[in-house]
Amino acid sequence: MKILVCIKQVPGTNKVEVDEKTGVLKRNGTDSKMNPYDLYALETALRIKEKYGGSVSVISMGPPQAKAVLYEAFAMGADEGALITDRKFGGADVLATSRTLSQGIKKFGEFDIILCGLQTTDGDTAQVGPEVAEMLNIPSICNIEKIEQVQDNTIIVDMDMPEDIERVRVEFPCLLTVKKDIFQPRLPSYIKQQQTQKKDIDIFTFSDMEDQNEKKYGLSGSPTHVERIFPPTSDKIQQHWQGTAQEISGQIYGLLREKKFIR
Amino acid sequence: EYIADEVQPQIDKSKWRGIAVYVDHVDGKIHPVTYELLGKARELAAKIAQPVYALFIGNDIEKEADELLHYGADKVYVCEDSELKYFKIEAYTNVFAKFINEVQPSAILVGATPVGRQLAPRVAARFATGLTADCTVLDIKENTDLVQIRPAFGGNIMAQIQTPNTRPQMATVRYKVMDAPQRLDSAVGTIEHLDVAACDLVSHVDVLSVTKKAKETTIDMADVLVVAGRGIKKKQDLQMLEELAGLLGGEVASTRPLVEIGWLDPKKQVGLSGRTVRPKLIITCGVSGSVQFVAGMNHADMILAINNDSKAPIFKTANYAINGDVYEVVPQLINKIKAGEAVL
Ligand SMILES: Cc1cc2nc3c(=O)[nH]c(=O)nc-3n(C[C@H](O)[C@H](O)[C@@H](O)COP(=O)(O)OP(=O)(O)OC[C@H]3O[C@@H](n4cnc5c(N)ncnc54)[C@H](O)[C@@H]3O)c2cc1C
Ligand SMILES: Cc1cc2nc3c(=O)[nH]c(=O)nc-3n(C[C@H](O)[C@H](O)[C@H](O)COP(=O)(O)OP(=O)(O)OC[C@H]3O[C@@H](n4cnc5c(N)ncnc54)[C@H](O)[C@@H]3O)c2cc1C
């Protein structure tokens, strides 16, 4: 069984600020890390491998330094990795990212199960997984809270829905996005880290893409345009209310209605 | 089936008309986010003088479709088939695509529910169009470009996003973000049927079983928390807080002293040695606001503190510092909510 995990490098903190003058994101410090939600996807892959056999590959799209998350994954137990990187891919939105990622995946190999995190901590859309699945023409199941069983060419999983848990069986190849807490991610192993620190990875650039239309990548291949970014209007207003209980409870009631806690 | 489209830098926007809403439901029971989106769609459509559509996919759902006409949908497109009883990603995407090809709506709003969040991206990918996630503000320009505002980086920044060169424009919106519209007494629009070919209903997913979830009772997951502090004098007085929490769809939590005397389960304790919570709303009742307590809850979106001591430290953390007696304010608030009276 061949399993692939998509991992993204994200800023070390999501406490970003916007430069008031330029309207550009101020990324505090340069430290980056693996998207925390992807640790759960990777752990899920490693557990499936340990129980049913197979291999775990990891792939990431990003600048050259995003390599770091692949090595982090090796230290946790991933077997091989690929980085999709090219200046032409910069500024991609979900569509352009998914387009690039799905072609990188095709180049990398054939996989039975592709795992994604539920979302990232930066862009935070939770859309890349299903879009990649659509472009690869394979079924996708999101919000998985349990891997029940793997048999022959199918996997049985529990999908978390608003009011119930749906147990579904899906055929390979498929793409799954897993919930946080499906498994507790393991810590990287020092020994594995030492063994894999010089490991070769595959690098895919624009010339490796099946679709050679440059306009479909990066900023020009992105249908969404971020027009501006700005800090949220703070809810940290402070109000002091006093008066009779009748008045105060009336004010609270109005507030709860306004904020849609009651309707 | 996914076929990569050519990038088209400029499209004829006049060929794409109307605002469509995907009807989120389980077994025909319509999720209320749908009505909120219909309300928004009506507002946007009015600005550009275009119609509002609803897309309703499922099995045996037609009788529920009428209700949508009371919320301003000009046309409700219903697609029914026994193969569509459960949400199956491939079949639902195919039906959605058929709808878009036939109706050509300018914009589509989808509830950011577990279904909407997986369905909308597949549809957007198939049409090689933009999808903006979790919008909190939506507006529309005269040229039918949707102005979408959304939080990112865990809510630390906001982004204004447009999809100027592709159609349909797509956006997801969470429940309780847009206002619920008034139900109209008379139904305005019509119901249309959408037929799909059997091959479009083929799926690689089998639903084996559906199990109702036990009611969620962990405090870390609750959207609303009502916290009992030592201002609560007797164990039985917790009932009043339970009632308030129930009316707000939330849970009761507490400070450490009440856990120590055994009134509440340790799992209900908020704070340094308890749980860290980040609900949308937290109402503290008779809580002083010790550093150990505050450490577990100061990231709540909205903090309402009720305390009869105007110098209580919790008032430094609260967005709404409410100086009053819990035993008077809470029962009156409960009465007002139950009566559902109009806001003055
Ligand atoms: C403020 C802001 C708002 C934005 N809003 C939107 C928007 O509304 N719509 C839009 O189309 N774009 C948006 N973008 C752009 C978008 O966030 C990213 O550029 C896109 O590349 C990835 O989306 P995501 O981070 O939301 O990933 P998600 O969809 O949240 O990621 C889900 C999973 O997909 C996999 N994955 C995602 N990216 C990669 C990668 N690069 N390499 C490997 N695996 C990956 C991971 O497994 C991850 O857990 C926004 C960007 C910013 C800065
Ligand atoms: C290492 C350590 C860890 C701790 N961890 C935690 C923790 O995880 N969680 C936690 O909660 N505590 C924790 N504590 C305890 C903490 O220091 C406080 O003692 C505790 O939070 C106080 O709880 P309280 O606010 O309910 O009670 P009090 O401090 O006694 O406050 C009661 C408040 O109720 C108000 N009041 C009284 N009657 C009324 C009324 N009728 N109407 C309105 N207001 C009224 C009073 O003005 C007062 O402000 C910890 C302490 C230590 C040393």
Coordinates of N, CA, C and O in Angstrom, one line a residue, chain A residues 11 14-16 18 25 27 95 99 121-127 130-131 133-135 137-143 156 159-171 213 215-216 223-232 235-242 245-246 248-250 252-257 259-263, chain B residues 1-2 5-7 29 36 89-90 93 114-115 117-118 121-122 124-126 128-131 133 149-150 152-164 166 176-180 204-213 224 248 280-281 301-302 304 315-316 318-323 328-329 332-333 336-337 340-341 343:
Chain A
P11 N 4.2 29.7 8.8 CA 4.9 30.6 9.8 C 4.8 30.0 11.2 O 3.8 29.3 11.5
N14 N 0.9 32.2 14.2 CA -0.1 32.9 13.4 C -0.5 34.2 14.0 O -1.5 34.9 13.6
K15 N 0.3 34.7 14.9 CA 0.1 36.0 15.5 C 0.7 37.1 14.6 O 1.6 37.8 15.0
V16 N 0.2 37.1 13.3 CA 0.8 38.1 12.4 C 0.2 39.4 12.5 O -1.0 39.6 13.0
V18 N -0.4 43.4 10.5 CA -0.4 44.1 9.2 C 0.3 45.4 9.4 O 0.0 46.1 10.3
L25 N 1.7 41.9 5.2 CA 1.8 41.1 6.4 C 3.2 41.3 7.0 O 4.2 41.1 6.3
R27 N 5.6 39.3 9.1 CA 5.8 38.0 9.7 C 6.8 38.1 10.8 O 8.0 38.4 10.5
L95 N -6.8 27.2 -5.8 CA -6.9 26.6 -7.1 C -5.5 26.3 -7.7 O -5.2 25.2 -8.2
R99 N -3.7 22.7 -8.3 CA -3.3 22.3 -9.7 C -1.9 21.9 -9.7 O -1.5 20.9 -10.2
T121 N -2.7 26.7 9.3 CA -2.8 27.7 10.3 C -2.6 29.1 9.7 O -2.8 30.1 10.3
D122 N -2.2 29.2 8.4 CA -2.0 30.5 7.8 C -3.2 30.8 6.8 O -4.1 31.6 7.2
G123 N -3.3 30.2 5.6 CA -4.4 30.5 4.7 C -5.7 30.0 5.3 O -6.7 30.6 5.1
D124 N -5.7 28.8 6.0 CA -6.8 28.5 6.8 C -8.1 28.2 6.1 O -9.2 28.4 6.6
T125 N -8.0 27.7 4.8 CA -9.2 27.5 4.0 C -9.8 26.1 4.1 O -11.0 25.9 3.9
A126 N -9.0 25.1 4.3 CA -9.4 23.7 4.3 C -9.9 23.3 3.0 O -10.8 22.4 2.9
Q127 N -9.4 23.9 1.9 CA -10.0 23.6 0.6 C -9.0 22.8 -0.3 O -9.4 22.2 -1.3
P130 N -9.8 18.7 -1.0 CA -10.9 18.3 -1.9 C -10.5 18.8 -3.4 O -10.9 18.1 -4.3
E131 N -9.9 19.9 -3.5 CA -9.6 20.4 -4.9 C -8.5 19.5 -5.5 O -8.6 19.2 -6.7
A133 N -8.2 16.3 -4.9 CA -8.9 15.1 -5.2 C -9.7 15.2 -6.5 O -9.7 14.4 -7.4
E134 N -10.3 16.4 -6.7 CA -11.1 16.6 -7.9 C -10.2 16.6 -9.1 O -10.5 16.0 -10.1
M135 N -9.0 17.2 -9.0 CA -8.1 17.3 -10.1 C -7.5 15.9 -10.4 O -7.1 15.7 -11.6
N137 N -9.2 13.3 -10.0 CA -10.3 12.5 -10.3 C -10.5 11.3 -9.4 O -10.8 10.2 -9.8
I138 N -10.3 11.5 -8.1 CA -10.5 10.4 -7.1 C -11.5 10.9 -6.0 O -11.6 12.1 -5.8
P139 N -12.1 9.9 -5.4 CA -13.0 10.3 -4.3 C -12.3 11.0 -3.1 O -11.1 10.7 -2.9
S140 N -13.0 11.9 -2.4 CA -12.4 12.5 -1.2 C -13.4 12.4 -0.1 O -14.6 12.5 -0.2
I141 N -12.8 12.1 1.1 CA -13.6 12.1 2.3 C -12.9 13.1 3.3 O -11.7 12.9 3.6
C142 N -13.7 14.0 3.9 CA -13.0 15.0 4.8 C -13.5 14.7 6.2 O -14.5 14.0 6.4
N143 N -12.8 15.4 7.1 CA -13.3 15.3 8.5 C -13.3 13.9 9.1 O -14.2 13.6 9.8
I156 N -12.1 1.8 5.4 CA -13.3 2.1 6.0 C -13.0 3.2 7.1 O -12.1 3.0 7.9
M159 N -16.5 9.4 9.3 CA -16.5 10.8 8.9 C -17.4 11.6 9.9 O -18.5 11.2 10.2
D160 N -16.9 12.6 10.5 CA -17.6 13.4 11.5 C -18.6 14.4 10.8 O -18.1 15.3 10.1
M161 N -19.9 14.2 11.0 CA -20.8 15.1 10.4 C -21.5 15.8 11.6 O -21.4 15.4 12.7
P162 N -22.3 16.9 11.3 CA -22.8 17.7 12.4 C -23.6 16.9 13.4 O -23.4 17.1 14.6
E163 N -24.5 16.0 13.0 CA -25.3 15.4 13.9 C -25.0 13.9 14.1 O -25.5 13.2 15.0
D164 N -24.2 13.3 13.1 CA -23.9 11.9 13.3 C -22.5 11.6 12.7 O -21.8 12.4 12.2
I165 N -22.2 10.3 13.0 CA -20.9 9.8 12.5 C -21.3 8.9 11.3 O -22.1 8.0 11.5
E166 N -20.8 9.2 10.2 CA -21.0 8.3 9.0 C -19.8 7.4 8.8 O -18.7 7.8 8.6
R167 N -20.1 6.1 8.8 CA -19.0 5.1 8.5 C -19.1 4.8 7.0 O -20.1 4.4 6.5
V168 N -18.0 5.1 6.3 CA -18.0 4.9 4.9 C -16.9 4.1 4.4 O -15.8 4.1 5.1
R169 N -17.1 3.4 3.4 CA -16.0 2.6 2.7 C -15.7 3.3 1.4 O -16.6 3.6 0.6
V170 N -14.4 3.5 1.2 CA -14.1 4.2 0.0 C -13.0 3.4 -0.7 O -12.1 2.8 -0.1
E171 N -13.1 3.4 -2.1 CA -12.1 2.6 -2.9 C -10.8 3.4 -3.1 O -10.8 4.6 -3.1
N213 N 1.2 25.3 -19.6 CA 0.7 26.7 -19.8 C 1.1 27.5 -18.5 O 0.4 27.3 -17.5
K215 N 0.5 30.3 -17.5 CA -0.5 31.2 -17.0 C -1.4 30.5 -15.9 O -2.2 31.1 -15.3
K216 N -1.3 29.2 -15.9 CA -2.1 28.4 -15.0 C -1.5 28.3 -13.6 O -2.0 27.6 -12.7
P223 N -7.5 32.4 -9.5 CA -8.7 33.2 -9.8 C -9.1 34.2 -8.7 O -9.7 35.2 -8.9
T224 N -8.7 33.9 -7.4 CA -9.0 34.9 -6.3 C -7.8 35.9 -6.2 O -6.7 35.5 -6.4
H225 N -8.2 37.1 -6.0 CA -7.3 38.2 -5.8 C -7.4 38.7 -4.4 O -8.5 39.2 -4.0
V226 N -6.4 38.7 -3.6 CA -6.5 39.4 -2.3 C -6.3 40.9 -2.6 O -5.2 41.3 -3.0
E227 N -7.3 41.7 -2.4 CA -7.3 43.1 -2.7 C -6.6 43.9 -1.5 O -5.9 44.8 -1.8
R228 N -6.9 43.5 -0.3 CA -6.2 44.1 0.8 C -6.3 43.3 2.0 O -7.2 42.4 2.1
I229 N -5.4 43.5 2.9 CA -5.5 42.8 4.2 C -5.4 43.9 5.3 O -4.8 44.9 5.2
F230 N -6.1 43.6 6.4 CA -6.2 44.6 7.5 C -6.4 43.9 8.8 O -6.9 42.7 8.8
P231 N -6.1 44.5 9.9 CA -6.3 43.9 11.2 C -7.8 43.8 11.5 O -8.5 44.7 11.1
P232 N -8.2 42.8 12.2 CA -9.7 42.7 12.5 C -10.0 43.9 13.5 O -9.2 44.3 14.3
D235 N -12.7 43.2 19.1 CA -13.9 43.0 19.9 C -13.6 43.4 21.3 O -14.4 43.3 22.2
K236 N -12.3 43.8 21.5 CA -11.9 44.0 22.9 C -12.4 45.4 23.4 O -11.7 46.1 24.2
I237 N -13.6 45.8 23.0 CA -14.2 47.0 23.6 C -14.5 46.6 25.0 O -14.9 45.5 25.3
Q238 N -14.4 47.6 25.8 CA -14.7 47.3 27.2 C -15.9 48.2 27.6 O -15.9 49.4 27.4
Q239 N -16.9 47.6 28.1 CA -18.1 48.3 28.5 C -18.4 48.0 29.9 O -18.3 46.8 30.3
H240 N -18.7 49.0 30.7 CA -19.2 48.7 32.1 C -20.6 49.0 32.2 O -21.1 50.1 31.8
W241 N -21.3 48.1 32.6 CA -22.8 48.2 32.8 C -23.2 48.2 34.3 O -22.8 47.2 35.0
Q242 N -24.0 49.1 34.7 CA -24.6 49.0 36.0 C -26.0 49.5 36.0 O -26.3 50.2 35.0
A245 N -31.3 45.4 38.1 CA -31.2 44.1 37.4 C -32.1 44.1 36.2 O -31.7 43.5 35.2
Q246 N -33.2 44.8 36.3 CA -34.1 44.9 35.1 C -33.4 45.5 33.9 O -33.4 44.9 32.8
I248 N -30.1 45.9 33.5 CA -28.9 45.2 33.1 C -29.3 43.9 32.2 O -28.7 43.7 31.2
S249 N -30.3 43.2 32.8 CA -30.7 42.0 32.0 C -31.2 42.3 30.7 O -31.0 41.6 29.7
G250 N -31.9 43.5 30.6 CA -32.4 43.9 29.3 C -31.2 44.2 28.3 O -31.3 43.9 27.1
I252 N -28.2 42.9 28.4 CA -27.6 41.6 28.1 C -28.4 40.9 27.0 O -27.9 40.4 26.0
Y253 N -29.7 40.9 27.2 CA -30.6 40.3 26.3 C -30.4 40.9 24.9 O -30.3 40.2 23.9
G254 N -30.4 42.2 24.8 CA -30.2 42.9 23.5 C -28.9 42.5 22.9 O -28.8 42.2 21.7
L255 N -27.8 42.4 23.7 CA -26.5 42.1 23.2 C -26.5 40.6 22.6 O -26.0 40.4 21.5
L256 N -27.1 39.7 23.3 CA -27.2 38.3 22.9 C -28.0 38.2 21.6 O -27.6 37.3 20.8
R257 N -29.0 39.0 21.5 CA -29.8 39.0 20.2 C -28.9 39.5 19.1 O -28.9 38.9 18.0
K259 N -25.8 39.7 18.7 CA -24.7 38.8 18.4 C -25.1 37.4 18.0 O -24.3 36.5 17.9
K260 N -26.5 37.2 17.8 CA -27.1 36.0 17.4 C -26.9 34.8 18.3 O -26.8 33.6 17.8
F261 N -26.7 35.0 19.6 CA -26.7 33.8 20.4 C -28.1 33.4 20.7 O -28.3 32.2 21.1
I262 N -29.0 34.3 20.6 CA -30.5 33.9 20.6 C -31.2 34.5 19.4 O -30.7 35.5 18.9
R263 N -32.2 33.9 19.0 CA -32.9 34.5 17.9 C -34.4 34.4 18.1 O -34.9 33.9 18.9
Chain B
E1 N -16.7 14.4 -14.1 CA -15.3 14.1 -14.3 C -14.5 15.3 -14.5 O -14.9 16.2 -15.2
Y2 N -13.3 15.4 -13.9 CA -12.6 16.6 -14.0 C -11.8 16.7 -15.3 O -11.0 15.8 -15.6
D5 N -9.8 23.1 -17.3 CA -10.2 24.1 -18.3 C -9.1 25.0 -18.7 O -8.1 25.2 -18.0
E6 N -9.2 25.6 -19.9 CA -8.3 26.6 -20.3 C -8.5 27.8 -19.4 O -9.6 28.2 -19.0
V7 N -7.4 28.5 -19.1 CA -7.5 29.8 -18.4 C -8.1 30.8 -19.3 O -7.6 31.0 -20.4
K29 N -33.9 17.7 6.3 CA -34.0 18.7 7.4 C -33.0 19.8 7.0 O -31.8 19.6 7.1
E36 N -30.1 31.8 6.2 CA -29.2 33.0 6.3 C -28.6 33.4 5.0 O -28.6 34.6 4.6
I89 N -19.7 12.4 -2.3 CA -19.0 13.5 -2.9 C -19.1 13.6 -4.4 O -19.3 14.6 -5.0
E90 N -18.8 12.4 -5.0 CA -18.7 12.4 -6.5 C -20.1 12.7 -7.1 O -20.2 13.6 -8.0
T93 N -21.2 16.4 -6.5 CA -20.4 17.3 -7.3 C -20.9 17.3 -8.8 O -21.1 18.3 -9.4
P114 N -19.8 20.8 7.5 CA -18.9 19.7 7.1 C -19.2 19.3 5.6 O -18.3 18.9 4.9
V115 N -20.5 19.4 5.2 CA -20.8 19.0 3.8 C -20.3 20.1 2.9 O -19.6 19.8 1.9
R117 N -18.1 22.4 3.1 CA -16.7 22.6 3.1 C -16.0 21.5 2.2 O -14.9 21.8 1.8
Q118 N -16.6 20.4 2.0 CA -15.9 19.4 1.1 C -16.5 19.5 -0.3 O -15.8 19.2 -1.3
P121 N -15.2 23.1 -2.6 CA -13.9 23.1 -3.3 C -13.9 22.2 -4.5 O -13.2 22.5 -5.5
R122 N -14.6 21.1 -4.4 CA -14.6 20.1 -5.6 C -15.2 20.8 -6.8 O -14.8 20.7 -7.9
A124 N -15.6 24.1 -7.2 CA -14.8 25.2 -7.7 C -13.6 24.7 -8.5 O -13.3 25.3 -9.6
A125 N -13.0 23.6 -8.1 CA -11.9 23.0 -8.9 C -12.4 22.6 -10.3 O -11.7 22.9 -11.3
R126 N -13.6 22.0 -10.4 CA -14.1 21.6 -11.7 C -14.3 22.7 -12.6 O -14.0 22.6 -13.8
A128 N -12.6 25.5 -12.4 CA -11.4 26.3 -12.3 C -11.7 27.8 -11.9 O -11.3 28.7 -12.5
T129 N -12.5 27.9 -10.8 CA -12.9 29.2 -10.4 C -12.5 29.4 -8.9 O -12.0 28.5 -8.3
G130 N -12.6 30.6 -8.4 CA -12.2 31.0 -7.1 C -13.2 30.6 -6.0 O -14.4 30.7 -6.3
L131 N -12.7 30.2 -4.9 CA -13.6 29.9 -3.8 C -13.0 30.6 -2.5 O -11.9 30.3 -2.2
A133 N -13.1 31.2 1.4 CA -13.6 30.4 2.6 C -14.0 31.3 3.7 O -13.5 32.4 4.0
I149 N -15.0 39.3 2.4 CA -14.0 39.6 3.4 C -14.0 38.3 4.4 O -15.0 37.8 4.7
R150 N -12.8 37.9 4.7 CA -12.7 36.7 5.5 C -11.5 36.8 6.5 O -10.5 37.5 6.2
A152 N -8.1 35.2 8.3 CA -7.1 34.1 8.1 C -6.2 34.2 9.3 O -6.3 35.0 10.2
F153 N -5.2 33.3 9.3 CA -4.2 33.3 10.4 C -4.9 33.2 11.7 O -4.6 34.0 12.6
G154 N -5.9 32.3 11.8 CA -6.6 32.1 13.1 C -7.3 33.3 13.5 O -7.5 33.5 14.7
G155 N -7.8 34.2 12.6 CA -8.6 35.3 13.0 C -7.7 36.6 13.3 O -8.2 37.6 13.7
N156 N -6.4 36.4 13.1 CA -5.5 37.5 13.4 C -5.4 38.6 12.3 O -5.0 39.7 12.6
I157 N -5.8 38.2 11.1 CA -5.9 39.3 10.1 C -7.2 39.0 9.2 O -7.7 37.9 9.2
M158 N -7.6 40.1 8.5 CA -8.7 40.0 7.6 C -8.3 40.2 6.2 O -7.3 41.0 6.0
A159 N -8.9 39.5 5.2 CA -8.5 39.8 3.8 C -9.7 40.1 3.0 O -10.8 39.5 3.3
Q160 N -9.6 41.0 2.1 CA -10.7 41.3 1.2 C -10.3 40.7 -0.1 O -9.3 41.0 -0.7
I161 N -11.2 39.8 -0.6 CA -10.8 39.0 -1.8 C -11.9 39.1 -2.9 O -13.1 39.2 -2.6
Q162 N -11.4 39.2 -4.1 CA -12.4 39.2 -5.3 C -12.0 38.1 -6.3 O -10.9 37.6 -6.3
T163 N -13.0 37.7 -7.1 CA -12.7 36.7 -8.1 C -13.1 37.4 -9.4 O -14.2 37.2 -9.9
P164 N -12.3 38.3 -10.0 CA -12.7 39.2 -11.0 C -12.8 38.5 -12.4 O -13.5 39.1 -13.3
T166 N -13.2 35.0 -13.3 CA -13.9 33.7 -13.5 C -15.3 33.7 -13.0 O -15.6 34.5 -12.1
K176 N -24.5 31.4 11.5 CA -24.7 32.5 12.4 C -23.7 33.6 12.1 O -23.4 34.4 13.0
V177 N -23.3 33.8 10.9 CA -22.5 34.9 10.6 C -23.4 36.0 9.9 O -23.3 37.1 10.2
M178 N -24.3 35.5 9.0 CA -25.2 36.4 8.3 C -26.6 36.4 9.1 O -26.9 35.5 9.9
D179 N -27.3 37.5 8.9 CA -28.6 37.5 9.6 C -29.7 36.6 9.0 O -29.7 36.4 7.8
A180 N -30.5 36.0 9.9 CA -31.6 35.2 9.4 C -32.7 36.1 8.9 O -33.1 37.0 9.6
H204 N -17.6 6.0 -5.7 CA -16.7 5.1 -5.2 C -16.7 5.0 -3.7 O -15.8 4.6 -3.0
V205 N -17.8 5.6 -3.2 CA -18.0 5.7 -1.7 C -19.2 4.9 -1.3 O -20.3 5.1 -2.0
D206 N -19.2 4.1 -0.3 CA -20.4 3.4 0.3 C -20.6 3.9 1.7 O -19.7 3.8 2.5
V207 N -21.8 4.3 2.0 CA -22.1 4.6 3.3 C -22.6 3.4 4.0 O -23.6 2.7 3.7
L208 N -21.8 2.9 5.0 CA -22.1 1.6 5.7 C -23.1 1.8 6.9 O -24.0 1.0 7.1
S209 N -22.9 2.9 7.6 CA -23.8 3.1 8.7 C -23.8 4.6 9.1 O -22.8 5.3 8.9
V210 N -24.9 5.0 9.8 CA -25.0 6.4 10.3 C -25.4 6.3 11.7 O -26.4 5.8 12.1
T211 N -24.5 6.8 12.6 CA -24.8 6.8 14.0 C -25.0 8.1 14.6 O -24.2 9.0 14.4
K212 N -26.1 8.3 15.3 CA -26.4 9.7 15.9 C -25.3 9.9 17.0 O -25.0 9.0 17.7
K213 N -24.9 11.1 17.0 CA -23.8 11.5 18.0 C -24.5 11.7 19.3 O -25.6 12.3 19.4
V224 N -20.7 28.2 23.7 CA -21.1 29.1 24.7 C -20.8 28.4 26.1 O -21.2 27.3 26.3
L248 N -28.9 29.1 25.6 CA -27.9 29.6 24.6 C -27.2 28.5 23.9 O -26.2 28.8 23.2
K280 N -17.2 31.1 21.8 CA -17.6 32.3 21.1 C -18.0 33.3 22.2 O -17.9 34.5 22.1
L281 N -18.6 32.7 23.2 CA -19.2 33.6 24.3 C -19.0 32.9 25.7 O -19.2 31.7 25.8
D301 N -14.0 34.6 22.5 CA -14.3 35.8 21.6 C -15.0 36.9 22.3 O -14.7 38.1 22.0
M302 N -15.8 36.5 23.2 CA -16.6 37.6 23.9 C -16.7 37.2 25.4 O -17.2 36.1 25.7
L304 N -18.3 38.1 29.0 CA -19.3 38.8 29.8 C -19.2 38.4 31.2 O -19.3 37.2 31.6
F315 N -13.2 42.0 35.8 CA -13.6 43.1 35.0 C -12.5 43.7 34.1 O -12.8 44.4 33.1
K316 N -11.3 43.4 34.4 CA -10.2 43.8 33.6 C -10.1 43.0 32.3 O -9.6 43.4 31.3
A318 N -12.9 41.3 31.1 CA -14.2 41.2 30.4 C -14.4 42.2 29.3 O -13.8 43.3 29.4
N319 N -15.1 41.9 28.3 CA -15.5 42.9 27.3 C -16.7 43.6 27.9 O -16.9 44.8 27.6
Y320 N -17.5 42.9 28.6 CA -18.7 43.5 29.2 C -18.6 43.2 30.7 O -18.8 42.1 31.1
A321 N -18.3 44.3 31.4 CA -18.2 44.2 32.9 C -19.5 44.6 33.5 O -19.9 45.7 33.4
I322 N -20.2 43.6 34.0 CA -21.6 43.8 34.4 C -21.7 43.8 35.9 O -21.5 42.7 36.5
N323 N -21.9 44.9 36.5 CA -21.9 45.1 37.9 C -23.4 44.8 38.4 O -24.2 45.6 38.3
E328 N -30.1 38.1 40.8 CA -31.2 39.0 40.2 C -31.1 39.0 38.7 O -32.1 38.8 38.0
V329 N -29.9 39.2 38.2 CA -29.7 39.4 36.8 C -30.0 38.1 36.0 O -30.8 38.2 35.0
Q332 N -33.8 37.1 35.6 CA -34.5 38.1 34.7 C -34.1 37.9 33.3 O -34.9 38.0 32.4
L333 N -32.8 37.6 33.1 CA -32.4 37.3 31.7 C -33.0 36.1 31.1 O -33.5 36.1 30.0
K336 N -36.5 36.9 30.0 CA -36.5 37.7 28.8 C -36.3 36.8 27.6 O -37.0 36.9 26.6
I337 N -35.3 35.9 27.7 CA -35.1 35.0 26.6 C -36.3 34.1 26.3 O -36.7 33.9 25.2
G340 N -38.9 35.9 24.7 CA -38.5 36.3 23.3 C -38.9 37.6 23.0 O -39.3 37.9 21.8
E341 N -38.9 38.5 23.9 CA -39.5 39.8 23.7 C -38.6 40.7 22.7 O -37.4 40.4 22.5
V343 N -36.4 43.6 21.2 CA -35.4 44.4 21.9 C -35.8 45.9 21.8 O -36.2 46.4 20.8

